[in-house]
C-alpha positions as a LaTeX table, in Angstrom:
\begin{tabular}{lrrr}
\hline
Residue & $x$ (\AA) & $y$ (\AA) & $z$ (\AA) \\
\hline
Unk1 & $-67.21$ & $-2.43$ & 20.00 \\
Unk2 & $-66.73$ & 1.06 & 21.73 \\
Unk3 & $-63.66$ & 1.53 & 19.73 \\
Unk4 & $-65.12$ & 1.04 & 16.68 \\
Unk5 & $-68.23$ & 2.99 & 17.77 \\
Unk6 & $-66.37$ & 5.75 & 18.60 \\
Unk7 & $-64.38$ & 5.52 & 15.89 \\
Unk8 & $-67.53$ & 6.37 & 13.35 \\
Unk9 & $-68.48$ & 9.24 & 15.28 \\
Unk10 & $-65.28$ & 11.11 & 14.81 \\
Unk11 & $-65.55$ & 10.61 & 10.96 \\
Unk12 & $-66.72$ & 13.67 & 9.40 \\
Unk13 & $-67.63$ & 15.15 & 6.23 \\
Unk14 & $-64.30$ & 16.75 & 4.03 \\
Unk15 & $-63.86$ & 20.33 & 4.22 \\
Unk16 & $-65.87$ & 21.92 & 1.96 \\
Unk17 & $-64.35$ & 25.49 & 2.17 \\
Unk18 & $-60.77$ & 24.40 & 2.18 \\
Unk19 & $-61.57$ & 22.43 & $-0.98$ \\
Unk20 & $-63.20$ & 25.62 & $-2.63$ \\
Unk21 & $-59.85$ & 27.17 & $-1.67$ \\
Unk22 & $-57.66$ & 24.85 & $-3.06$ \\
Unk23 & $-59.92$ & 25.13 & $-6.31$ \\
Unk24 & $-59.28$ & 28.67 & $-6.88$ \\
Unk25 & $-55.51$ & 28.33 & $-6.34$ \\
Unk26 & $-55.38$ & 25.33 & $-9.03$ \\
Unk27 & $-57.77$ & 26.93 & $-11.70$ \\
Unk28 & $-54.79$ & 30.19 & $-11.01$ \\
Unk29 & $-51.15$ & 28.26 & $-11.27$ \\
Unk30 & $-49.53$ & 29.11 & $-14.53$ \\
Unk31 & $-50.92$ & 26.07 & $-16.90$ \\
Unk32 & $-54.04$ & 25.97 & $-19.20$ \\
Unk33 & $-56.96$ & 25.37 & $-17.27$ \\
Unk34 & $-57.33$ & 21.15 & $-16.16$ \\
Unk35 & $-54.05$ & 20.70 & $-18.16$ \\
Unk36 & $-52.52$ & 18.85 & $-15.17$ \\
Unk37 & $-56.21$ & 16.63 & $-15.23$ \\
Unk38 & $-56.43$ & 14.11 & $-11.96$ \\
Unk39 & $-53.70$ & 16.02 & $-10.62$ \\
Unk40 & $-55.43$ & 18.71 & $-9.99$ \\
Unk41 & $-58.62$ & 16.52 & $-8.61$ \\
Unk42 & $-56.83$ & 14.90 & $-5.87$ \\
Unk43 & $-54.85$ & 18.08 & $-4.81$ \\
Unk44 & $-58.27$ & 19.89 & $-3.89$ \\
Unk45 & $-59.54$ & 16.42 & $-2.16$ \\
Unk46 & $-56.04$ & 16.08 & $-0.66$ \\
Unk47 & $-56.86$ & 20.03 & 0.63 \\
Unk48 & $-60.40$ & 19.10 & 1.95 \\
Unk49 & $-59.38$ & 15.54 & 3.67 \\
Unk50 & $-55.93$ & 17.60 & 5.68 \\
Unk51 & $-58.14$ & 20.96 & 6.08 \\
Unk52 & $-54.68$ & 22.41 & 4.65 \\
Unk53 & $-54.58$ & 23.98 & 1.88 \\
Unk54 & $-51.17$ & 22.50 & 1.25 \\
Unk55 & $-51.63$ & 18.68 & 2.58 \\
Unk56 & $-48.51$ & 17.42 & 4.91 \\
Unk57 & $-47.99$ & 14.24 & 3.38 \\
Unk58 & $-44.19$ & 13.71 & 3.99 \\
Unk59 & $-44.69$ & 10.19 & 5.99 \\
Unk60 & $-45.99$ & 7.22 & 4.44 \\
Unk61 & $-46.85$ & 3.61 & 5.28 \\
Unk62 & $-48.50$ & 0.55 & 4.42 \\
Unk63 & $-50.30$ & $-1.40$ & 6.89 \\
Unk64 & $-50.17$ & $-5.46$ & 5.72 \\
Unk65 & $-52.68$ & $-7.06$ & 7.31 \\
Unk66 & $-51.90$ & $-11.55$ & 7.31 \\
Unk67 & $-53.89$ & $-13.96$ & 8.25 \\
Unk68 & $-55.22$ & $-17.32$ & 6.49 \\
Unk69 & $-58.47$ & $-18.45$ & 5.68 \\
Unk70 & $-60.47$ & $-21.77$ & 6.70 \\
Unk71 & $-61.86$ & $-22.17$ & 3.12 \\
Unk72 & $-58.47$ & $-23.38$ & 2.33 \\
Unk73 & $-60.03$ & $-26.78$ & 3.17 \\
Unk74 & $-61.97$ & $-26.38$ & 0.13 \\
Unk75 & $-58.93$ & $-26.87$ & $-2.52$ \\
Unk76 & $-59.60$ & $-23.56$ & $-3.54$ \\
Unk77 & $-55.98$ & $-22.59$ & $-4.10$ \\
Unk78 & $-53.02$ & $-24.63$ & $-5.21$ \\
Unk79 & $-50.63$ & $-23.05$ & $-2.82$ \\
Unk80 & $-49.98$ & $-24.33$ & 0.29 \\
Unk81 & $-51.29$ & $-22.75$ & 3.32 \\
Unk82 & $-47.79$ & $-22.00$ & 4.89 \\
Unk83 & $-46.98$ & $-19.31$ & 2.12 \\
Unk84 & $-49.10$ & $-16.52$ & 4.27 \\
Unk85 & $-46.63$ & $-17.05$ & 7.65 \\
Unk86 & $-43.12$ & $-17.73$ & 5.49 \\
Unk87 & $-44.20$ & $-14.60$ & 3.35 \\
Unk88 & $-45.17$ & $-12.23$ & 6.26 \\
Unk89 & $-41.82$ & $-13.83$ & 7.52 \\
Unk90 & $-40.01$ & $-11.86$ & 4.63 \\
Unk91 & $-42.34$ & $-8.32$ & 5.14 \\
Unk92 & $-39.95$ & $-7.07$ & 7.67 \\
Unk93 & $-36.97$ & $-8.23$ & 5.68 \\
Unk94 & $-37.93$ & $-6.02$ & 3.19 \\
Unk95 & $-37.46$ & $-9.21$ & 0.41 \\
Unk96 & $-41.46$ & $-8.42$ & $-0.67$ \\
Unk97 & $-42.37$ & $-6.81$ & $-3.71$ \\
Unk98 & $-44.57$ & $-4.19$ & $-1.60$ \\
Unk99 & $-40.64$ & $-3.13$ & 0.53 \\
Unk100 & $-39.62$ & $-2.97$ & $-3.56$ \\
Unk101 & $-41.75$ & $-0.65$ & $-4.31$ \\
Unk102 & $-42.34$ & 1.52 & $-0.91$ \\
Unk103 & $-38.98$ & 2.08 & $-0.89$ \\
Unk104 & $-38.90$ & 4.56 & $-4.01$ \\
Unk105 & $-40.67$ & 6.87 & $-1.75$ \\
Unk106 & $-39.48$ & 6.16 & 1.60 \\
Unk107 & $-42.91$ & 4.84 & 3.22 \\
Unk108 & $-42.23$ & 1.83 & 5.47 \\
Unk109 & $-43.92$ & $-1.33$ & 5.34 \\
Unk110 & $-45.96$ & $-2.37$ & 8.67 \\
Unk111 & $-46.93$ & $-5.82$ & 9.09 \\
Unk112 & $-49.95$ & $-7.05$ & 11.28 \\
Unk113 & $-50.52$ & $-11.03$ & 12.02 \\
Unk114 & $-54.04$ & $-10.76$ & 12.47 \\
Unk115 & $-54.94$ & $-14.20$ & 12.26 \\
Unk116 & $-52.22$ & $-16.56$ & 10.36 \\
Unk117 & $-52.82$ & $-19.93$ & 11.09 \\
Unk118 & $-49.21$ & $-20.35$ & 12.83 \\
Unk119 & $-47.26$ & $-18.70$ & 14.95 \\
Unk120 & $-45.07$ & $-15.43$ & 14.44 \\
Unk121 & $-41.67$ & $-15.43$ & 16.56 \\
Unk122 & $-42.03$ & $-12.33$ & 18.82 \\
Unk123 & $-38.41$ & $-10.85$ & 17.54 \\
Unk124 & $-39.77$ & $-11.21$ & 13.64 \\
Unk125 & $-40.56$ & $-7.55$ & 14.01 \\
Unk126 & $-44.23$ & $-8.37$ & 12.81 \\
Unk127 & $-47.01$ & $-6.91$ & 15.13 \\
Unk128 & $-49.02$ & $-9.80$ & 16.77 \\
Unk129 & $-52.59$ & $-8.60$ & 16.94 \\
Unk130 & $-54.04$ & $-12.65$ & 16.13 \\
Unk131 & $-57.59$ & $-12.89$ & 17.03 \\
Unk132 & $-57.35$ & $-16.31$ & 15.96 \\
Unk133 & $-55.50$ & $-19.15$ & 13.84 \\
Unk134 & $-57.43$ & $-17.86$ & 10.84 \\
Unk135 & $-60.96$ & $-17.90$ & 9.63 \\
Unk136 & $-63.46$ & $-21.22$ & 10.17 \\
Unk137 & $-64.53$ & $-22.64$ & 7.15 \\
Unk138 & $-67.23$ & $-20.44$ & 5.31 \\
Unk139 & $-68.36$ & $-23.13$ & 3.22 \\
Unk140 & $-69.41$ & $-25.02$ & 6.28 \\
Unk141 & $-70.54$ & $-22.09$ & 8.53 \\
Unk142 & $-69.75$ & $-18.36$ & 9.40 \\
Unk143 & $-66.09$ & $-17.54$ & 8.81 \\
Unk144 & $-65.87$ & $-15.93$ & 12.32 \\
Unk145 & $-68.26$ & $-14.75$ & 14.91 \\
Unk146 & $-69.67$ & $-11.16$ & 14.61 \\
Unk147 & $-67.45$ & $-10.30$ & 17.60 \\
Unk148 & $-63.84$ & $-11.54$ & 16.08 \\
Unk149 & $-65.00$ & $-9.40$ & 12.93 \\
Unk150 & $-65.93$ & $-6.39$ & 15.34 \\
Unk151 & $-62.18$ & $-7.18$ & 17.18 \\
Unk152 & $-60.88$ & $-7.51$ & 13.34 \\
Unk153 & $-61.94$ & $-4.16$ & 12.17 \\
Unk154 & $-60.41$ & $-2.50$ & 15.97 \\
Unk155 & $-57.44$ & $-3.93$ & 15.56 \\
Unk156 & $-57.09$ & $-1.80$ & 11.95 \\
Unk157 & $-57.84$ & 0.64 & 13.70 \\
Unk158 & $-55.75$ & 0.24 & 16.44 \\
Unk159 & $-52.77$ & 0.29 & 14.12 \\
Unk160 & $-53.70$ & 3.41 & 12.09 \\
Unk161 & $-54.40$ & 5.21 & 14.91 \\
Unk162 & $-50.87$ & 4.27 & 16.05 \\
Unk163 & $-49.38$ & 5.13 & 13.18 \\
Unk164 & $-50.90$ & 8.79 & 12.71 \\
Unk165 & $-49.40$ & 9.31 & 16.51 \\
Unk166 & $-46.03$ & 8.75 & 14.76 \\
Unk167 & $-46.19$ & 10.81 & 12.75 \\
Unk168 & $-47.47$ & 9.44 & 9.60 \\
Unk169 & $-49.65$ & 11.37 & 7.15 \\
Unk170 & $-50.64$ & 8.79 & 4.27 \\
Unk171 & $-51.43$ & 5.46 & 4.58 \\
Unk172 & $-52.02$ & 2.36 & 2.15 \\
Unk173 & $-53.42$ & $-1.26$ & 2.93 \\
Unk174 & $-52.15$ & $-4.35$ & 2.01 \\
Unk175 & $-52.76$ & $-7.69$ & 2.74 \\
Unk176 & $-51.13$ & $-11.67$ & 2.69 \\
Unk177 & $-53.16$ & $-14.56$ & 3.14 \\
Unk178 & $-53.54$ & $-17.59$ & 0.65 \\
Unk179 & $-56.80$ & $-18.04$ & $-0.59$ \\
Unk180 & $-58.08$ & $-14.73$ & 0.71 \\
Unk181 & $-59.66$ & $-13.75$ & $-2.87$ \\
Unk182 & $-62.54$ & $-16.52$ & $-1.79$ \\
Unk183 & $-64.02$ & $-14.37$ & 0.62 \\
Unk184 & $-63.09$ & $-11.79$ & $-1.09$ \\
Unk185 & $-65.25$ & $-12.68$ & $-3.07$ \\
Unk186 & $-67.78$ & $-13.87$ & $-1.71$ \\
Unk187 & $-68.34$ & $-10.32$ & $-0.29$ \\
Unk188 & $-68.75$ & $-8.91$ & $-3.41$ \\
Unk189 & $-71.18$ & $-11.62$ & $-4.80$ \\
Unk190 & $-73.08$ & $-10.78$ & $-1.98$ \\
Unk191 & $-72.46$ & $-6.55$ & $-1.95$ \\
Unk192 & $-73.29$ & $-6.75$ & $-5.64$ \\
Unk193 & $-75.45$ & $-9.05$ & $-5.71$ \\
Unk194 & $-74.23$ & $-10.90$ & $-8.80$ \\
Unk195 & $-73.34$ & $-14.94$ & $-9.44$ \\
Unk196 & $-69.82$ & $-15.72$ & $-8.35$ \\
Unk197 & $-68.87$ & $-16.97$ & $-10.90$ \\
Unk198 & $-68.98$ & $-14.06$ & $-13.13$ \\
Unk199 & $-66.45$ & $-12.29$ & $-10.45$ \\
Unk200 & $-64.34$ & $-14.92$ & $-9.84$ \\
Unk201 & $-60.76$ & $-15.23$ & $-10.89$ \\
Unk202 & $-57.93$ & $-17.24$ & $-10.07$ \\
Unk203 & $-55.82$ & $-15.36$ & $-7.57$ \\
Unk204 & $-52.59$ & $-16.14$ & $-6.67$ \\
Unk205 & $-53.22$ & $-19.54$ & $-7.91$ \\
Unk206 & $-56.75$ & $-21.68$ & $-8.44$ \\
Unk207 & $-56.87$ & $-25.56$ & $-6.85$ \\
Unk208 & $-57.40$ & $-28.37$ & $-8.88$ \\
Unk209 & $-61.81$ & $-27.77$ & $-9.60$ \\
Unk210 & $-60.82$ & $-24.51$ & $-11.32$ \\
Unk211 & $-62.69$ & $-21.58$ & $-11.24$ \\
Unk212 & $-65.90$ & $-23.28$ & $-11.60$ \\
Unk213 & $-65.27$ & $-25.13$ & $-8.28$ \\
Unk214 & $-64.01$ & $-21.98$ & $-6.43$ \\
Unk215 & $-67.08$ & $-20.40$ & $-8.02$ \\
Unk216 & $-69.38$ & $-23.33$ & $-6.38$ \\
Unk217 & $-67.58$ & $-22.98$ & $-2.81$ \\
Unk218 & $-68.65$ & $-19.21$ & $-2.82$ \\
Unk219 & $-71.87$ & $-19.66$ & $-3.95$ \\
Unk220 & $-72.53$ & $-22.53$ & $-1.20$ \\
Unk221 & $-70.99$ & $-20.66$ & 1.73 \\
Unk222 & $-73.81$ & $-17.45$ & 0.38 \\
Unk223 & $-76.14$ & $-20.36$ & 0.81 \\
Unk224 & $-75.63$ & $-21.81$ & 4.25 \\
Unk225 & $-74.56$ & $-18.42$ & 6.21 \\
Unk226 & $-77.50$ & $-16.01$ & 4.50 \\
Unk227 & $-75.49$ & $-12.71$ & 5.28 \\
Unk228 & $-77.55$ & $-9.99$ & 5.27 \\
Unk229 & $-76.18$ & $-7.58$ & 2.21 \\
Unk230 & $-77.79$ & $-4.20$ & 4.47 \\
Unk231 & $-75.23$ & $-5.18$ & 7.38 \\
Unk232 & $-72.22$ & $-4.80$ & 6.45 \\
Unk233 & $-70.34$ & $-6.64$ & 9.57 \\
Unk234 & $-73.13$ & $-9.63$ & 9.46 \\
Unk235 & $-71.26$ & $-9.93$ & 5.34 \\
Unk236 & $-67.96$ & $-9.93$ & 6.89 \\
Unk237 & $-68.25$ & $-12.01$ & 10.07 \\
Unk238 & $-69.89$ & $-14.73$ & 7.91 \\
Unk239 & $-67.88$ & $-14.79$ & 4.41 \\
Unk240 & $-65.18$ & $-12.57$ & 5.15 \\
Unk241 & $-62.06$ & $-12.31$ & 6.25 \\
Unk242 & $-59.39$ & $-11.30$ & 9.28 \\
Unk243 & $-57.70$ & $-9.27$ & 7.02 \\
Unk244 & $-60.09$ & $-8.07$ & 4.98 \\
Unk245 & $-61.53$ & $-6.89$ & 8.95 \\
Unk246 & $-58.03$ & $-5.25$ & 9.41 \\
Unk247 & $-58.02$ & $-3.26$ & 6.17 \\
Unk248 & $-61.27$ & $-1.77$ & 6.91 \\
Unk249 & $-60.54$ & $-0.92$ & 10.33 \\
Unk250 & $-57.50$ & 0.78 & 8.62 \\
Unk251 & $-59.82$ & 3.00 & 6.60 \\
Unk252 & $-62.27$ & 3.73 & 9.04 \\
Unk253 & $-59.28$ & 4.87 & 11.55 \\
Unk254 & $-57.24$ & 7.17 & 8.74 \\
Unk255 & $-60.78$ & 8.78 & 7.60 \\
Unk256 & $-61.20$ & 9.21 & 11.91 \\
Unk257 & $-57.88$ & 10.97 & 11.68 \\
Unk258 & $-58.51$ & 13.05 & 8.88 \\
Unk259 & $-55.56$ & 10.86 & 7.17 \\
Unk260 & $-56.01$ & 10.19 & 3.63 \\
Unk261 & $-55.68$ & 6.12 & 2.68 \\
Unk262 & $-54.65$ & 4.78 & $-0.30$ \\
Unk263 & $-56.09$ & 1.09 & $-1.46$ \\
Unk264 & $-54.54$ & $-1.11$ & $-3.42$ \\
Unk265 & $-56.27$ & $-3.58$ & $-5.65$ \\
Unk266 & $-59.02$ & $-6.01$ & $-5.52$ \\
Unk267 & $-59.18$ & $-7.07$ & $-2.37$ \\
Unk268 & $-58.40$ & $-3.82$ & $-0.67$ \\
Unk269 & $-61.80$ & $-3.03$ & $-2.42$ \\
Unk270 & $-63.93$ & $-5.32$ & $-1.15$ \\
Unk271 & $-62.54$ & $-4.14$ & 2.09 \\
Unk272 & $-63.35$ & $-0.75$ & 1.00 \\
Unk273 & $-66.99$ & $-1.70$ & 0.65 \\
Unk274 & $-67.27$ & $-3.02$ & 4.28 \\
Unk275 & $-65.79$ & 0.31 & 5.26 \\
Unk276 & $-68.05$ & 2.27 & 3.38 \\
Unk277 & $-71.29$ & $-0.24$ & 4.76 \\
Unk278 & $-70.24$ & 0.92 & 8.18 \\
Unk279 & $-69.68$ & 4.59 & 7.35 \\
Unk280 & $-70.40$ & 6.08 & 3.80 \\
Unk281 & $-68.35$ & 9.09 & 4.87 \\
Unk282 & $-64.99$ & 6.84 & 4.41 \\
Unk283 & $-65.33$ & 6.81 & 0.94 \\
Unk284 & $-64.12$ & 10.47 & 0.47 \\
Unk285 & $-61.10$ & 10.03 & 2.54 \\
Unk286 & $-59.58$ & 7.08 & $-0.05$ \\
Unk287 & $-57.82$ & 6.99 & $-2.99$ \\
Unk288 & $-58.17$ & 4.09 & $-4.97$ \\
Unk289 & $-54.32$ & 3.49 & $-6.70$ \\
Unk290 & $-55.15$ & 0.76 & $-9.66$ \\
Unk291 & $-57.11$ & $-1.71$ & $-11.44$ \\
Unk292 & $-56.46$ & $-5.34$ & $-10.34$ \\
Unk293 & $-56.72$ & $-7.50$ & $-13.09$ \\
Unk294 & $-58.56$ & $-9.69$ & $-10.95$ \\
Unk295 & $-62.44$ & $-9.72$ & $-12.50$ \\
Unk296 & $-64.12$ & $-8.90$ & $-9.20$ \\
Unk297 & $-62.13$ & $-5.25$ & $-9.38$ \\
Unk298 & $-64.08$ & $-3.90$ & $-11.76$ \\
Unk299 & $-67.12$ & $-4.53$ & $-10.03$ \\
Unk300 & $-66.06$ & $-3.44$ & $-6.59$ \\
Unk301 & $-64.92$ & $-0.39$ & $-8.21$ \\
Unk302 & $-68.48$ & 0.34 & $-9.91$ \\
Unk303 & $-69.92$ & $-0.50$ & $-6.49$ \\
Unk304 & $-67.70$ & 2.02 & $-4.58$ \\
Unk305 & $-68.29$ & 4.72 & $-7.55$ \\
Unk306 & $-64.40$ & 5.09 & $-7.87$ \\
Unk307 & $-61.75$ & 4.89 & $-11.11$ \\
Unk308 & $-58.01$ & 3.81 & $-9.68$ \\
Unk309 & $-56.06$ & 5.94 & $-11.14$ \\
Unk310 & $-53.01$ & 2.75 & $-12.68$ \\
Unk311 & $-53.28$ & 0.40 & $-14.66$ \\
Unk312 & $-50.78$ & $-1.87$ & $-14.67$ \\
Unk313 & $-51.72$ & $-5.40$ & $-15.10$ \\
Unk314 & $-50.79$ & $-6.12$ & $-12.15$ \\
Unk315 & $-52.52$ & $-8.39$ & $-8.96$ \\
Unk316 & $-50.10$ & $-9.00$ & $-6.60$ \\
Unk317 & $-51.92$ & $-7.56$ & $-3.44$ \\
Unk318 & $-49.64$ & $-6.89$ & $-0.54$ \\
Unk319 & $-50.51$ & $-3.47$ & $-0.67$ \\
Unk320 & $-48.28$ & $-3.02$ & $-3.84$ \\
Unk321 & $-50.68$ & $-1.20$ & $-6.05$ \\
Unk322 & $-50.80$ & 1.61 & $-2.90$ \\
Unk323 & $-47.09$ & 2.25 & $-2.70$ \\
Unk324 & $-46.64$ & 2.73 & $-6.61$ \\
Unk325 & $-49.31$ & 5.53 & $-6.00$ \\
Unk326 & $-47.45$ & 6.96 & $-3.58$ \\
Unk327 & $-45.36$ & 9.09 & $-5.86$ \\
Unk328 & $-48.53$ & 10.66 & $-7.77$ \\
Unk329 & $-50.10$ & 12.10 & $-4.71$ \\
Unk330 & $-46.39$ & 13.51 & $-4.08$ \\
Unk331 & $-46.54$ & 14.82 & $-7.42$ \\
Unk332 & $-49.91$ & 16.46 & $-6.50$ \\
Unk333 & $-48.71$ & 18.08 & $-3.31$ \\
Unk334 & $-46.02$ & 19.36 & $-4.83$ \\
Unk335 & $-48.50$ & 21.04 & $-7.92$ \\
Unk336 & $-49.92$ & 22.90 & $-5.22$ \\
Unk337 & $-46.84$ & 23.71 & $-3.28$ \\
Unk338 & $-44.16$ & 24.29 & $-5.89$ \\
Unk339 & $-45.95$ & 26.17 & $-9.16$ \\
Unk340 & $-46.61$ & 29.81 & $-8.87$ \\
Unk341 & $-50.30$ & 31.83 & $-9.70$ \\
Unk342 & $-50.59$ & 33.88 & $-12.34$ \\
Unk343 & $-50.97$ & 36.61 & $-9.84$ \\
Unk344 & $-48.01$ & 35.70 & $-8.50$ \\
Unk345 & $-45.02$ & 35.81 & $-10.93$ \\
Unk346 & $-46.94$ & 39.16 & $-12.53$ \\
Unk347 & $-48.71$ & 37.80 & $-15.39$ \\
Unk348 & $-52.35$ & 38.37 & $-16.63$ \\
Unk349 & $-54.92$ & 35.68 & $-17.22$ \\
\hline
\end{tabular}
C-alpha cells in the first residue's frame, strides 16, 4: 500500500507552459494551419507529459501482464485454460503477434506472470511477480482480496518504474489471460453502470451458453460481491482481474514518471478506468491507440472521454493495438523535431 500511495502523490498535473510552447511552434512549422490534425494534438500533449518541448521517446516497451481467471469455472470461454501459460511461454520467443508488431519499431516486449494458474520455468525469461494461481471465482465470491488487488496494481508499478530506470521513454500495456474479457467486463457493467449484456462480446472465444450465459455470469458475480462503483479498488478486488491490477499499476507508475503510456484495446481500457478511479490525473498521461471491436470498447472509451486514434478491426489484446501506435507518436516527435518555422527557413506567414 505505501507504494501505491506514494505512487499517487508523485502524479502531477501536465505542463501547462511547455504545452503553450509547443503550441506556438506547431501553429509556426511550414504547413496550413491543423493540416497535420491529431498529429499536431499529441505533439503538444507529448511536450506537456516530457516537460520537453521536443519529447525523448527513442525507447519503447510493452509491459504484458498474464495471469488466468477463476471464472473460467463458469464455461465462459471455449479455450482451455492452459493457453494463458503456453502463450506467455511464446512472449519471450518473440512467436506473438504483439513481438510482430513491436518489432517494426524496435520496442521490446516485457512479460509479467502475475498470476497464471501454473508455473513459469525461472530460465523462460518471463518476470515472476505471481501473487497467486489466478483469480477466485467471481461468480461465487470476490475475485481476490482488496490486498492481492492493492499488491496487483504495485507490482505494475514495480515494473514501469523499472523500466523508466532503463532507460525507456514510452510504454504500452498488454495483457494474456483466457477469459479475462469476463471481468473485464464486469468492471465496466459496474463503472458504467449498464446491463452486461449490452457490453458483452465474445472474446477470444465464448463457451458453450453463448453470450447470454457469459452475460448471466457477470451479472450474478455484480450481484453477490456488491462492489462499490465510487471505489475503484473495492470494483477490482471483487470482479476484476490480476492483470487488469498490473496494467493499471503500469499507468499509474508511467504517469508517476512523467512517461507517457500507450493502451491498447478493450481491456487495457477497463484497466484505464481503475487507473483513472484511483487518480484522475492519469488520464492525461495516456494515449489510447485503437478501437477494439469488442462492444464494451466503445463504452469504456465514452467513460474515459477518449477517441483511439486506429481502427483496425482488430481484438487481439496482448498489447498489440499499443505497438502499431508506436510509429504515429514517432511520426509526431519527429513533426516537431524535423520541420522548420516559417521564421526559420525566411518565409512570411
Amino acid at each position: 500500500m505505501e507504494l501505491l500511495e506514494q505512487t499517487i502523490q508523485r502524479i502531477e498535473d501536465l505542463d501547462a507552459e511547455m504545452m503553450v510552447n509547443a503550441q506556438l511552434r506547431v501553429n509556426h512549422l511550414i504547413k496550413p494551419a491543423k493540416s497535420l490534425g491529431k498529429l499536431e494534438d499529441l505533439a503538444v500533449r507529448l511536450a506537456g507529459i516530457t516537460r520537453q518541448l521536443y519529447a525523448p521517446i527513442d525507447k519503447k516497451a510493452v509491459i504484458v501482464m498474464a495471469a488466468d481467471h477463476g471464472v473460467y469455472e463458469e464455461g465462459i470461454s471455449s479455450n482451455p485454460q492452459e493457453v494463458t501459460l503456453n502463450q506467455t511461454l511464446a512472449f519471450p520467443q518473440g512467436l506473438t503477434g504483439v513481438c510482430a508488431i513491436a518489432n517494426v519499431s524496435g520496442a521490446k516486449v516485457v512479460t509479467v506472470d502475475i498470476g497464471i494458474k501454473g508455473d513459469i520455468p525461472r530460465d523462460a525469461g518471463v518476470m515472476i511477480k505471481k501473487i497467486k494461481y489466478g483469480t477466485d471465482n467471481l461468480a461465487t465470491g470476490p475475485a481476490m482480496t482488496r490486498d492481492e488487488a492493492i499488491k496487483a496494481l504495485e507490482v505494475g508499478i514495480e515494473m514501469a518504474n523499472e523500466e523508466v530506470k532503463n532507460g525507456t521513454n514510452l510504454l504500452g500495456t498488454g495483457e494474456m489471460g483466457i477469459g479475462n474479457t469476463t471481468p473485464s467486463t464486469a468492471i465496466l457493467a459496474v463503472l458504467g453502470e449498464c446491463d452486461p449484456l449490452e457490453i458483452t462480446g465474445i472474446g477470444a472465444g465464448v463457451g458453450e451458453g453463448g453470450i447470454v450465459h457469459k452475460a448471466a455470469v457477470i451479472r450474478k458475480a455484480i450481484e453477490v460481491n456488491q462492489p462499490n462503483r465510487a471505489d475503484g479498488i473495492d470494483v477490482l478486488a471483487k470482479v476484476g482481474g490480476l492483470d487488469i491490477a498490473g496494467m493499471a499499476g503500469v499507468m499509474l507508475g508511467a504517469a508517476a514518471n512523467r512517461i507517457p503510456v500507450v493502451i491498447d484495446g478493450y481491456i487495457s481500457s477497463v484497466a484505464t478506468l481503475i487507473a483513472v478511479s484511483i487518480e484522475p490525473k492519469v488520464r492525461e498521461y495516456l494515449i489510447p491507440s485503437h478501437f477494439s471491436t469488442e462492444p464494451g470498447a466503445r463504452k469504456a472509451s465514452e467513460l474515459l472521454g477518449v477517441e483511439p486514434m486506429l481502427h483496425m478491426d482488430m481484438c487481439l489484446g496482448e498489447g498489440s493495438g499499443a505497438a502499431l501506435a508506436f510509429p504515429i507518436i514517432d511520426a509526431a516527435c519527429q513533426m516537431m523535431k524535423q520541420m522548420a518555422t516559417f521564421a526559420e527557413v525566411g518565409m512570411e506567414l
